[in-house]
Coordinates of C-alpha atoms in Angstrom, one line a residue:
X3 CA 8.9 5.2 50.0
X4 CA 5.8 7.3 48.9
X5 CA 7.1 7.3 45.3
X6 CA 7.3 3.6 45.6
X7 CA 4.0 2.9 46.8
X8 CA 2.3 5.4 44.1
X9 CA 4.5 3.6 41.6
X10 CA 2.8 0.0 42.8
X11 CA -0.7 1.1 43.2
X12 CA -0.7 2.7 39.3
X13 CA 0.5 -0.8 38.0
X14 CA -1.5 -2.5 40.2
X15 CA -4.3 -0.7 38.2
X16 CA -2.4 -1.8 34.4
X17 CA -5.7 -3.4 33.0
X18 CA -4.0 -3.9 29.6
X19 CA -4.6 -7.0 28.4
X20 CA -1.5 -10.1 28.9
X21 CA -1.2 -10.9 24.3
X22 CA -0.3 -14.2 23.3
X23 CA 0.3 -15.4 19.2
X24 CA 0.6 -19.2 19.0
X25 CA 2.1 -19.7 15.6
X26 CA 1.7 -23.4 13.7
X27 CA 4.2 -24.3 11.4
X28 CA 2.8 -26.0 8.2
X29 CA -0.8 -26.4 8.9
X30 CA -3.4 -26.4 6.8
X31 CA -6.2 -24.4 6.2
X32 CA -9.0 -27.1 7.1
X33 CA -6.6 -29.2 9.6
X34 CA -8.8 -28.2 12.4
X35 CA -11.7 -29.0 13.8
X36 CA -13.4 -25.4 14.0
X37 CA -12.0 -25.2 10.2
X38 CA -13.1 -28.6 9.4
X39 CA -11.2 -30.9 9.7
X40 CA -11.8 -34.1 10.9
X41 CA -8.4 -33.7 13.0
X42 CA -9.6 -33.6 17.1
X43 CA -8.9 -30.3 18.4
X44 CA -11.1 -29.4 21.2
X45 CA -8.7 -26.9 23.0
X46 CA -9.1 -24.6 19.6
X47 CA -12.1 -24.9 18.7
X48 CA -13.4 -23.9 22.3
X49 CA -11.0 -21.0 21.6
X50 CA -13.1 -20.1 17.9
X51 CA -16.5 -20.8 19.0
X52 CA -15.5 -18.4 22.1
X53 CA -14.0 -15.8 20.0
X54 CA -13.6 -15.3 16.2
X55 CA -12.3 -16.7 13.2
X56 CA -10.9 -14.9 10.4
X57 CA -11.3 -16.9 6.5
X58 CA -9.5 -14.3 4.7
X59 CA -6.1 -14.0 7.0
X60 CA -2.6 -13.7 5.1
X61 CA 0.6 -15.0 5.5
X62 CA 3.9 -14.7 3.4
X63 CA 3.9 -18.5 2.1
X64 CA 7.1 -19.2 4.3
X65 CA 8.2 -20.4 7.6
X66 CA 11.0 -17.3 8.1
X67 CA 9.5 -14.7 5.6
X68 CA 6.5 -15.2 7.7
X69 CA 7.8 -14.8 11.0
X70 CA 10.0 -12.0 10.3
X71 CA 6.8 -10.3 9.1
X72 CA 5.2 -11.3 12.3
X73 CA 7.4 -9.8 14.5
X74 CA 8.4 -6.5 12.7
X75 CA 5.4 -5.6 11.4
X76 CA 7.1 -5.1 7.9
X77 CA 7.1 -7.1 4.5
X78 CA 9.7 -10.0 4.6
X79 CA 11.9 -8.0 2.4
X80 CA 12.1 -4.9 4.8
X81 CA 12.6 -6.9 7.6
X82 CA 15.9 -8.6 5.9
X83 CA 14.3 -12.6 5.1
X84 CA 12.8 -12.1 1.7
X85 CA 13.9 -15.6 1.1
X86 CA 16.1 -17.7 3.5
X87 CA 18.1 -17.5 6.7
X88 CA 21.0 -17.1 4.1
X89 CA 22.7 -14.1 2.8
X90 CA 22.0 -13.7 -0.8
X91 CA 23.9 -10.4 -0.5
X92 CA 20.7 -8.1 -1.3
X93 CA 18.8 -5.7 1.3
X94 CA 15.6 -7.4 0.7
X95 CA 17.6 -10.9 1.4
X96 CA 20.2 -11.0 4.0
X97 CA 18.5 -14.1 5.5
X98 CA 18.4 -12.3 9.0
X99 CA 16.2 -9.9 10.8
X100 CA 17.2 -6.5 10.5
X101 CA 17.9 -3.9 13.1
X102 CA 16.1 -1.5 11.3
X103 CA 12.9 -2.8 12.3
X104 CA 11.8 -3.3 15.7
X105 CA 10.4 -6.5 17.0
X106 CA 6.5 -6.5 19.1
X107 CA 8.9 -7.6 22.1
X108 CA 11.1 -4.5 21.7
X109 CA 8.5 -2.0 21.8
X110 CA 5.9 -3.8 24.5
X111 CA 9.0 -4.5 26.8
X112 CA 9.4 -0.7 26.6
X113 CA 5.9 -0.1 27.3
X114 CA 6.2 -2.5 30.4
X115 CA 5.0 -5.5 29.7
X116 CA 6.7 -9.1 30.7
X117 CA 8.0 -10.8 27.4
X118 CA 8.7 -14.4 26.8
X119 CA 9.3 -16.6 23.6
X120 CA 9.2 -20.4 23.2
X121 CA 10.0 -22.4 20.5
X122 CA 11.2 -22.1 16.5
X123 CA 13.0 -18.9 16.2
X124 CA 14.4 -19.0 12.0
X125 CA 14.9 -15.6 11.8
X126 CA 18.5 -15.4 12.3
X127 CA 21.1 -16.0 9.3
X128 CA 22.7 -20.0 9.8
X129 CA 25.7 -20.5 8.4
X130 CA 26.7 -24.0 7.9
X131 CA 29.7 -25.6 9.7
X132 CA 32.7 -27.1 8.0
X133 CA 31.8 -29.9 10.4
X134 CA 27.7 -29.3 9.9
X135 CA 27.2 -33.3 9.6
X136 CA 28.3 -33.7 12.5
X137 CA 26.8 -31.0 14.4
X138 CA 23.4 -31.9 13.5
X139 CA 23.7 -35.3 15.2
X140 CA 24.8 -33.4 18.2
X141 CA 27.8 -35.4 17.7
X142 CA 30.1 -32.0 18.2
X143 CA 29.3 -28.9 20.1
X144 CA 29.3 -25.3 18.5
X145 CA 27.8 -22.3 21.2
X146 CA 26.5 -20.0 18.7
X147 CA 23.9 -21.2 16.6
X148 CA 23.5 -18.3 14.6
X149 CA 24.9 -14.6 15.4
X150 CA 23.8 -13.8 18.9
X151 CA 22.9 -10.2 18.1
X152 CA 19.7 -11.5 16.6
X153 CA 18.6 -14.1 19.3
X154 CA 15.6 -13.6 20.9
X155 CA 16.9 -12.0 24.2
X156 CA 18.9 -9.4 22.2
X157 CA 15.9 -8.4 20.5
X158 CA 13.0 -8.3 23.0
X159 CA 12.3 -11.5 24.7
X160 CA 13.4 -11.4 28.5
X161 CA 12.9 -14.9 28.4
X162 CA 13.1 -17.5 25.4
X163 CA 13.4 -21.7 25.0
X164 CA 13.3 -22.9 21.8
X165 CA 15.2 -23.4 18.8
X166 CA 17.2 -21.3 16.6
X167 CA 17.0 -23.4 13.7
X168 CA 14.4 -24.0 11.1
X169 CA 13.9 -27.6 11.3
X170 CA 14.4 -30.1 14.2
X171 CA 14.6 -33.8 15.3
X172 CA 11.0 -33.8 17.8
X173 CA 12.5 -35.9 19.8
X174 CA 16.6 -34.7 20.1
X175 CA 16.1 -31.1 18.4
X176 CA 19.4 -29.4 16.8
X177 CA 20.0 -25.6 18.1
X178 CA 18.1 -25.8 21.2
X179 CA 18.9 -22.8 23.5
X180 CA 18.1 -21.4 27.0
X181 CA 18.1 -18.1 27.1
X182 CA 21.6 -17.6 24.8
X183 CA 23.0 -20.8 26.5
X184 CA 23.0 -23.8 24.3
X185 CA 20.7 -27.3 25.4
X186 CA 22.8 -30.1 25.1
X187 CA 21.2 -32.8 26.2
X188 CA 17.3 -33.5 26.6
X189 CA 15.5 -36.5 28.8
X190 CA 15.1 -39.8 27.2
X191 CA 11.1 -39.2 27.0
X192 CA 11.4 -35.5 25.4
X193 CA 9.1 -34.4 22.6
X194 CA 8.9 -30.9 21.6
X195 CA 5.2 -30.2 21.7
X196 CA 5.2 -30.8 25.1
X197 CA 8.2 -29.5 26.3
X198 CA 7.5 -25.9 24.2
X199 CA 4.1 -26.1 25.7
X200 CA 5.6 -26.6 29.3
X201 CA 7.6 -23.9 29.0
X202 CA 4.8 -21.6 28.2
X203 CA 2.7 -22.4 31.3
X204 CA 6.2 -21.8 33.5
X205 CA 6.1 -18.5 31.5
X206 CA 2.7 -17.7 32.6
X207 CA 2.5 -18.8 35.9
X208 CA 5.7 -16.5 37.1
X209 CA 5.1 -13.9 34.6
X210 CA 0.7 -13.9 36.8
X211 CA 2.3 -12.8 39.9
X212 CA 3.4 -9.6 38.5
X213 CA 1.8 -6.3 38.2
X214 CA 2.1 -5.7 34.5
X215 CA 0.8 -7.6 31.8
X216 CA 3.1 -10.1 29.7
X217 CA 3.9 -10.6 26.1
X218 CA 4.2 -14.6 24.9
X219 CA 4.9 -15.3 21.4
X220 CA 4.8 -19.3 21.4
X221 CA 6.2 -20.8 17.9
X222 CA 5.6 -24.8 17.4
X223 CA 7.3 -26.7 15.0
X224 CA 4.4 -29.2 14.5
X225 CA 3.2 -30.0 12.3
X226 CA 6.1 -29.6 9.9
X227 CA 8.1 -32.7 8.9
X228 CA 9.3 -34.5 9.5
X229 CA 6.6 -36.8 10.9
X230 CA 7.3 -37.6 14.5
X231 CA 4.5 -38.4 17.0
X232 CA 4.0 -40.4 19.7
X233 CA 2.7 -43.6 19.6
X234 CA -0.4 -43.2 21.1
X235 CA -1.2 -40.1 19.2
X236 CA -1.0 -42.0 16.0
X237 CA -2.8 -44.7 16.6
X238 CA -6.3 -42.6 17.4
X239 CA -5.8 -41.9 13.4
X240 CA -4.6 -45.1 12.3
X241 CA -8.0 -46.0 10.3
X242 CA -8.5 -42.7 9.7
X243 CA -6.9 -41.7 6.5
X244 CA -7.4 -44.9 5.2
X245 CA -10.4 -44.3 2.9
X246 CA -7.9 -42.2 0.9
X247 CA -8.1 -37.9 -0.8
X248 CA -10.7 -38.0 -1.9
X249 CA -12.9 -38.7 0.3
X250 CA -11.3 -36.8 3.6
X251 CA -11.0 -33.4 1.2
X252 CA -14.8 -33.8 0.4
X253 CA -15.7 -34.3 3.7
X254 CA -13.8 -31.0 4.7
X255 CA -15.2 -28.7 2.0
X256 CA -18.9 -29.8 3.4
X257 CA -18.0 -29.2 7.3
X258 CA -16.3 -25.9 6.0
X259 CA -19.4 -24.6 4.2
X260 CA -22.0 -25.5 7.2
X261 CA -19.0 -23.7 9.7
X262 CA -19.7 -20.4 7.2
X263 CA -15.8 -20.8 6.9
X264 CA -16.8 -20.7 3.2
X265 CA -19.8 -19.1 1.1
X266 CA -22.0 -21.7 0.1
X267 CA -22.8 -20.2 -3.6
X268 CA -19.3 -18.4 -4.2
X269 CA -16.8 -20.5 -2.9
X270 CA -16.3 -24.1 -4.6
X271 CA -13.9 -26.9 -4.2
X272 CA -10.9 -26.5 -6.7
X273 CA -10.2 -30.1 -8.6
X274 CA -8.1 -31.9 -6.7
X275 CA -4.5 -31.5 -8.5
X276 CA -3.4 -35.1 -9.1
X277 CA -5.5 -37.7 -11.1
X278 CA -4.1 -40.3 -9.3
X279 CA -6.9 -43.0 -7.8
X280 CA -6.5 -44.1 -4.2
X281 CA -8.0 -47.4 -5.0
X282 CA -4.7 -48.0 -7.6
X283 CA -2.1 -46.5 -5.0
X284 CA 0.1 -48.5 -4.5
X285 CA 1.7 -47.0 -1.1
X286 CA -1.8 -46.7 0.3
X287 CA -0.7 -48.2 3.4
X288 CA 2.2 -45.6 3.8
X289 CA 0.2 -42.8 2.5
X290 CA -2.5 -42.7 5.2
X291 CA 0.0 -43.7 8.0
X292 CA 1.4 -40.6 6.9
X293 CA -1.5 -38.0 7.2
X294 CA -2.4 -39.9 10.4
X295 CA 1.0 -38.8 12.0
X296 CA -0.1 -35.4 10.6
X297 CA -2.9 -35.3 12.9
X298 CA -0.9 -36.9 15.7
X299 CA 1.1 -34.3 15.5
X300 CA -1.7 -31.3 15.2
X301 CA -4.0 -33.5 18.0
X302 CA -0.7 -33.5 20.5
X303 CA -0.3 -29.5 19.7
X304 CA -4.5 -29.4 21.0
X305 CA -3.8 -30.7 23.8
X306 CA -0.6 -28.9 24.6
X307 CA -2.1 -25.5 23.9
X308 CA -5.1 -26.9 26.3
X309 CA -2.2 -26.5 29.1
X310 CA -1.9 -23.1 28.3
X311 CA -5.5 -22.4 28.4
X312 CA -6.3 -24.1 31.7
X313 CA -3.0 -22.2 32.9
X314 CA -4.1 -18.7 32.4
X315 CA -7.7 -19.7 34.3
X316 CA -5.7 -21.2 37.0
X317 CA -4.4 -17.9 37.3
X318 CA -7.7 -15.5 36.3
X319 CA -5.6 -14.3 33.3
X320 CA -7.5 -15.8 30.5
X321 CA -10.4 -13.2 30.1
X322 CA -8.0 -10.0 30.0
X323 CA -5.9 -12.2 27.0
X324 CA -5.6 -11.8 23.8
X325 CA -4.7 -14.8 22.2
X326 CA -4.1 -15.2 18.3
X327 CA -3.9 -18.6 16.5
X328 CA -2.4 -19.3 13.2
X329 CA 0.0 -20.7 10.5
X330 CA 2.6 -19.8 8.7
X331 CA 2.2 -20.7 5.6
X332 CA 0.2 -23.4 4.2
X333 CA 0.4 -27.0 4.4
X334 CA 3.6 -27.9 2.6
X335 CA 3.7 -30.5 -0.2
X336 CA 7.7 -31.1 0.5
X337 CA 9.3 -34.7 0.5
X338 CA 12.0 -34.2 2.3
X339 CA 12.7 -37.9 2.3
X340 CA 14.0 -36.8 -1.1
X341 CA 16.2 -34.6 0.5
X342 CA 20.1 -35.5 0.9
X343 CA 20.8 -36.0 4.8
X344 CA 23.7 -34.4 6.6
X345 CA 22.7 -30.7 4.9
X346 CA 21.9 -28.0 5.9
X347 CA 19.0 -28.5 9.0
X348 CA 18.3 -32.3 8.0
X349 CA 20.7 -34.9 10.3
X350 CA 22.1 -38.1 8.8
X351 CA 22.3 -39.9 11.9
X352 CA 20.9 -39.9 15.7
X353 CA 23.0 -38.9 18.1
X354 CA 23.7 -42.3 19.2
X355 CA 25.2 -43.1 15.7
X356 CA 22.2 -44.6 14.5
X357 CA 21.5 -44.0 11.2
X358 CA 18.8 -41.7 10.2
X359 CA 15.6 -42.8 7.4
X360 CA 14.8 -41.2 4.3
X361 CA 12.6 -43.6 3.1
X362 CA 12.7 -42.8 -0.9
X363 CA 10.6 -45.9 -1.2
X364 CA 8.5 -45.2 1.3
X365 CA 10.7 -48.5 2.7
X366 CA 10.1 -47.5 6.5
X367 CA 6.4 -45.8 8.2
X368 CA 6.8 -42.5 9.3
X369 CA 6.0 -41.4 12.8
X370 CA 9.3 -42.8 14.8
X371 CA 12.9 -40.7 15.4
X372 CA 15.3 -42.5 13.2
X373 CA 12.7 -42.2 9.7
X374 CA 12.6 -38.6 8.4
X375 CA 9.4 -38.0 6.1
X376 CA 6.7 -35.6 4.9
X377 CA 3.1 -36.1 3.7
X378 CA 4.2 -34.5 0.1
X379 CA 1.9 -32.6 -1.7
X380 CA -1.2 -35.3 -2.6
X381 CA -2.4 -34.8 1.0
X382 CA -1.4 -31.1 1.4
X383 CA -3.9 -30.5 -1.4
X384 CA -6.4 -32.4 1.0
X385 CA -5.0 -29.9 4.3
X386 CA -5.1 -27.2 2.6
X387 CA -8.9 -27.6 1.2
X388 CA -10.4 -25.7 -0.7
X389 CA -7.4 -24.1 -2.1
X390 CA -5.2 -25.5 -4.8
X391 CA -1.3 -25.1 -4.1
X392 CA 0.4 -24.8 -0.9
X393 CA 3.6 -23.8 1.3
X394 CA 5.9 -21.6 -1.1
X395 CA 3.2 -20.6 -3.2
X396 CA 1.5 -17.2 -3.7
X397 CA -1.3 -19.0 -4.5
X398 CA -4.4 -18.8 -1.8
X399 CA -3.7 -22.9 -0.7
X400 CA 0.0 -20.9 -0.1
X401 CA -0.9 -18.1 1.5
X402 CA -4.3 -18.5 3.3
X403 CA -4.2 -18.9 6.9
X404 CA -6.4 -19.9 9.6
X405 CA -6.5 -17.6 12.2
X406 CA -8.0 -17.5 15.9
X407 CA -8.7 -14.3 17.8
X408 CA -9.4 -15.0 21.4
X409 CA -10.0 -12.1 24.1
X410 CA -13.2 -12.5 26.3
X411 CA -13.0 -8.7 27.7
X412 CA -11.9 -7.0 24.1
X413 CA -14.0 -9.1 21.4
X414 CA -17.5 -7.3 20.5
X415 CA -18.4 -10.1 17.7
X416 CA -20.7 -12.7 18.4
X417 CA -19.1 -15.9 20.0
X418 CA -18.1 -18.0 17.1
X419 CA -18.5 -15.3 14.3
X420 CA -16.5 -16.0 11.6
X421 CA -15.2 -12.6 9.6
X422 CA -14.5 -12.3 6.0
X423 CA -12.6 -8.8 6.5
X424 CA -9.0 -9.4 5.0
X425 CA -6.0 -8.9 7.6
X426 CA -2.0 -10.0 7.0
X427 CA 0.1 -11.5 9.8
X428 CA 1.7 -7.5 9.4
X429 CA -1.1 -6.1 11.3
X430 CA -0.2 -7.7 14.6
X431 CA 2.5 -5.3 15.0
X432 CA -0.3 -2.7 14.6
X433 CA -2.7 -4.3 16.7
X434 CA -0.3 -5.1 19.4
X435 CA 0.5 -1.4 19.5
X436 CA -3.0 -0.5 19.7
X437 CA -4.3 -2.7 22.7
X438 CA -1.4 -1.9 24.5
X439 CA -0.8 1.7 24.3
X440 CA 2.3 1.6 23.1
X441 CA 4.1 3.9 20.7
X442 CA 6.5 3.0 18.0
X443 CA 10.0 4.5 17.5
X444 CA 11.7 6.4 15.0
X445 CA 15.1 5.2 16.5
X446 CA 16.5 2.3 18.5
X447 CA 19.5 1.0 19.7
X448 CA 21.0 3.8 17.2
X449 CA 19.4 2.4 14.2
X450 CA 16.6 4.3 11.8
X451 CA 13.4 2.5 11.9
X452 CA 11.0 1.8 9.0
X453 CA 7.7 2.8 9.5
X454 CA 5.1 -0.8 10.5
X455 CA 3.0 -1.8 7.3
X456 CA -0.2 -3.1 8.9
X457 CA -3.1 -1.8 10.5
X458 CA -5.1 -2.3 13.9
X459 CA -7.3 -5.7 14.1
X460 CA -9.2 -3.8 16.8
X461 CA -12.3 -2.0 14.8
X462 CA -12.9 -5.8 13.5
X463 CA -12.7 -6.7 17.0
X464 CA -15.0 -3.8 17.6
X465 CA -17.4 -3.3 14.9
X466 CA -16.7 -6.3 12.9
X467 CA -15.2 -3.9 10.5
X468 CA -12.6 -1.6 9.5
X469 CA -11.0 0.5 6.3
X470 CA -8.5 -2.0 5.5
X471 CA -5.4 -2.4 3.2
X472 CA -5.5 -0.9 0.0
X473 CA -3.5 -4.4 -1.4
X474 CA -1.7 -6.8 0.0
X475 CA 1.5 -7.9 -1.9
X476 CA 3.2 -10.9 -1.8
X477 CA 6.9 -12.0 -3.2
X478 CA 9.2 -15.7 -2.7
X479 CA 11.2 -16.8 -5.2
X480 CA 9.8 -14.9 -8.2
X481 CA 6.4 -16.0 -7.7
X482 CA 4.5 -12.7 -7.1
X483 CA 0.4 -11.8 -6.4
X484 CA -1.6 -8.4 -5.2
X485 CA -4.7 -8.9 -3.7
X486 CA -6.7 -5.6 -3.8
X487 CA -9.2 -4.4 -1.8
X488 CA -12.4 -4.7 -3.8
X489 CA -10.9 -8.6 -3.6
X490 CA -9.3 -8.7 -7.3
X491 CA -5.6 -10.8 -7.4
X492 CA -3.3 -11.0 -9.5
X493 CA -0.8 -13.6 -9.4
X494 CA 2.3 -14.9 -11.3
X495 CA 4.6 -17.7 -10.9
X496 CA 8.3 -17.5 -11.3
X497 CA 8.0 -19.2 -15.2
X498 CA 5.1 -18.1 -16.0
X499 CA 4.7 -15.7 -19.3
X500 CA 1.9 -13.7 -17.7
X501 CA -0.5 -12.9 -14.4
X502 CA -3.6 -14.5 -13.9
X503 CA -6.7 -12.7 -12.4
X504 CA -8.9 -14.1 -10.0
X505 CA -12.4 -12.8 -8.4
X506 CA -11.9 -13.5 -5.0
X507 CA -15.1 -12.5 -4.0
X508 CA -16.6 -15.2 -6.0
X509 CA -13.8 -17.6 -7.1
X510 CA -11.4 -18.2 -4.0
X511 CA -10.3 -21.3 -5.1
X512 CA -9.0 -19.4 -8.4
X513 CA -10.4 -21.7 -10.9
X514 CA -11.5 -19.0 -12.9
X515 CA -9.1 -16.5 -14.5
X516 CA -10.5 -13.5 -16.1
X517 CA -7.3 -11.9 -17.1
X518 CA -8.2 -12.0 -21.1
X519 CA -11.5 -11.0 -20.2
X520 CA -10.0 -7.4 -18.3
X521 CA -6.7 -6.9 -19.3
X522 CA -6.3 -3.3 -18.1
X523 CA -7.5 -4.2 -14.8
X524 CA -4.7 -6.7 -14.9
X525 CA -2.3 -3.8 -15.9
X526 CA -3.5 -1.2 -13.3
X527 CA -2.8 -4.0 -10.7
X528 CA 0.7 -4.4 -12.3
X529 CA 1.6 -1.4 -12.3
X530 CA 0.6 -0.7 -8.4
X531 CA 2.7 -4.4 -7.7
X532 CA 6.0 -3.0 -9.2
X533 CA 5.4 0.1 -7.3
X534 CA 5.5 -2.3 -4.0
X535 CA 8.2 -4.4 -5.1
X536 CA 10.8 -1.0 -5.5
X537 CA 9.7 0.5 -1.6
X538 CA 9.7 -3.1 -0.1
X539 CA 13.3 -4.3 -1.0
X540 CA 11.9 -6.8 -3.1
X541 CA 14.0 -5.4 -6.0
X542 CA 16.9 -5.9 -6.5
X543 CA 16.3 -9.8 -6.5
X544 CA 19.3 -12.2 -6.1
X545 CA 20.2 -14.4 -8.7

């Protein structure tokens, strides 16, 4: 009984703090307010201009490569999703997490905190079903989404609602589990924002009443496509978009510069990448119904996170939290209307039968259940302003993230500082580790574990500084970059003859490429890339 009470009265004293990561899928760089946007998001920007902001934060261009990063604290490669959730029978590409790398969960669950995951998983290799068509209408039933052994529970998560899959229905989504059970049906008035959001504040509100601190790693879909939102979400931006690129992009990359997001002298606003005029588009009426359900869709996330926020105060949690906001990758310029339905994560129908729209003519307005649609890449080059490119590319409009740091009793910055110290989604591992005093195996579960890539957030937290990264390497598809520390990149697409060299201390936007004029700068940086690609499993590369 003594031991007992000793063992209560040291956690009682855990003073660790509770770490959340709310992960956006597909947003853009300036989509937010406090990044700005002209998108309402009051809940994050109280968050930013409470804590700090980061301009120079890295992801790995793509939803799963990203995420498995995320969690493992490795490059996509090492942690098995180089590419895909599909098997490309390669190390660096088995489309699945590997168990050679530990997830955050994993290692704070054996430190003794509470862990809990909601939402989009897609880091688990899916398989497609002889009767996959089917399936995705929820026409059929299959239990196992994807191998169990790499669901959330079985690797960390004591708790987890979400989906397995990459891409879901807002309204009906495919793969939806409970723990490892299988949702099959949802209410009539379901939309995953909220219900993901719900589910967080449950999380929080049981996981209060403990004694030790909690883990949540909350992963919306929003805003990727296809564009559902309700009604009364889109219609607060119905007007919006309506005055067409242009002008909403120019708007952005003024806010931005005031917000110190961007240097006023260094940091200038790339062309836009298509000549076309809005005043001579003729789907103008589509188009900006379009980037309004984008912002529906970001707006309704807000106010869902805004939940989450007032939850932890309800229950004196919030000041002992660290909270991290980003995206996975930037804002993607896919039109999956393009795509063919019935494949792969995209249904052909609704579960009632009904069928589902791909309007290739833009023949039906996006925002409803039954019309599948993306904003396509003229207004991801507005999202993801100042940058040129976006989701896919290793390109800064492809890789750049925005990223939050919230934690009243931890931060030593000034309230609404914005940093330009670089940092990669592989240093949450790191940072994780640090804040909660946790160590990080050699072994686990019988399996050899490779060493975590990143490194500690905390002296930024701190100091506002810290020895960071020598480089930062990045690899999808072929399309390869290095971004050193001085702030020299290198980058190369997958056709390309040759690597470009950009300045980023004084070109961001990467309008200007010096590689002619310092070619063995260009070679040095080369030479210290392949080196990467050999210890990282990027090499060998599937065909």
């Amino acid at each position: 009984m003594l031991a007992s009470i000793t063992a209560a009265s040291s956690a009682k004293g855990d003073d660790r703090p509770n770490i959340i990561i709310i992960l956006a899928d597909d947003l853009g760089y300036s989509d937010l307010g406090c990044y700005g946007g002209e998108i309402n998001t009051p809940n994050l920007d109280r968050l930013a201009n409470n804590g700090l902001r980061f301009s120079r934060f890295y992801n790995c261009s793509r939803s799963c490569p990203t995420r498995a990063s995320l969690l493992t604290g490795l490059y996509p490669h090492q942690a098995g999703i180089g590419r895909m959730t599909f098997n490309a029978g390669q190390p660096g590409y088995r489309g699945t997490m590997t168990h050679n790398g530990v997830t955050i969960a994993e290692v704070l669950r054996q430190a003794g905190y509470q862990t809990g995951m909601i939402g989009k998983w897609h880091v688990a290799e899916t398989p497609l079903k002889p009767d996959q068509r089917q399936w995705l209408a929820h026409q059929v039933q299959h239990d196992d989404f994807a191998p169990r052994d790499n669901y959330p529970v079985r690797r960390g998560f004591d708790d987890f609602y979400g989906t397995i899959y990459g891409v879901v229905d807002y309204f009906d989504p495919f793969s939806l589990v409970n723990g490892e059970e299988p949702v099959t049906t949802v209410p009539d008035n379901y939309y995953s924002t909220i219900a993901l959001a719900d589910s967080a504040v449950s999380y929080i509100q049981r996981y209060s009443t403990a004694d030790n601190p909690f883990f949540i790693y909350l992963s919306f879909h929003a805003p990727h496509w296809p564009l559902h939102a309700l009604p009364e979400d889109i219609a607060k931006y119905e007007k919006t978009y309506t005055v067409g690129w242009d002008a909403i992009r120019e708007k952005r990359y003024e806010r931005m510069k005031k917000m110190n997001i961007l240097d006023a002298k260094g940091d200038f606003l790339s062309p836009r990448q298509f000549k076309d005029a809005w005043e001579n588009n003729p789907d103008s009426e589509w188009d900006a119904r379009a980037m309004a359900v984008h912002a529906a869709m970001v707006d309704r996330m807000d106010k869902e996170i805004g939940k989450v926020i007032a939850m932890l105060e309800k229950t004196g949690e919030l000041d002992n939290t660290l909270i991290f906001f980003m995206s996975d990758n930037g804002c993607s310029n896919e039109n999956c209307q393009d795509y063919s339905a019935g494949e792969n994560d995209r249904p052909a129908e609704l579960r009632n039968g009904e069928p589902m729209i791909y309007p290739r003519k833009k023949e039906a307005l996006p925002g409803p259940e039954n019309v599948y649609a993306a904003i396509g890449a003229k207004w991801a080059n507005v999202a993801n302003t100042p940058f040129r490119f976006w989701k896919a590319r290793e390109y800064e409009g492809g890789i750049c993230t925005p990223m939050i740091v919230h934690w009243t009793k931890g931060l030593k910055q000034k309230k609404g500082a914005v940093t330009k110290q670089q940092g990669h989604v592989i240093d949450l591992m790191a940072t994780c580790l640090d804040v909660a005093k946790a160590s990080y195996p050699a072994e686990y579960n019988g399996h050899n574990i490779i060493p975590y890539q990143g490194l500690s957030l905390t002296p930024i937290f701190k100091t506002g500084k810290r020895k960071g990264h020598n480089e930062l390497c990045f690899e999808h598809f072929n399309e390869k970059a290095l971004i050193d520390a001085s702030g020299w990149k290198i980058v190369r697409g997958p056709k390309a003859e040759r690597w470009e060299l950009y300045n980023l201390n004084d070109d961001r936007t990467e309008m200007h490429d010096r590689a002619a004029d310092f070619p063995e700068k260009v070679s040095e940086m080369e030479s210290r890339y392949l080196e990467w690609e050999k210890r990282s499993m990027v090499v060998p590369r599937p065909k």
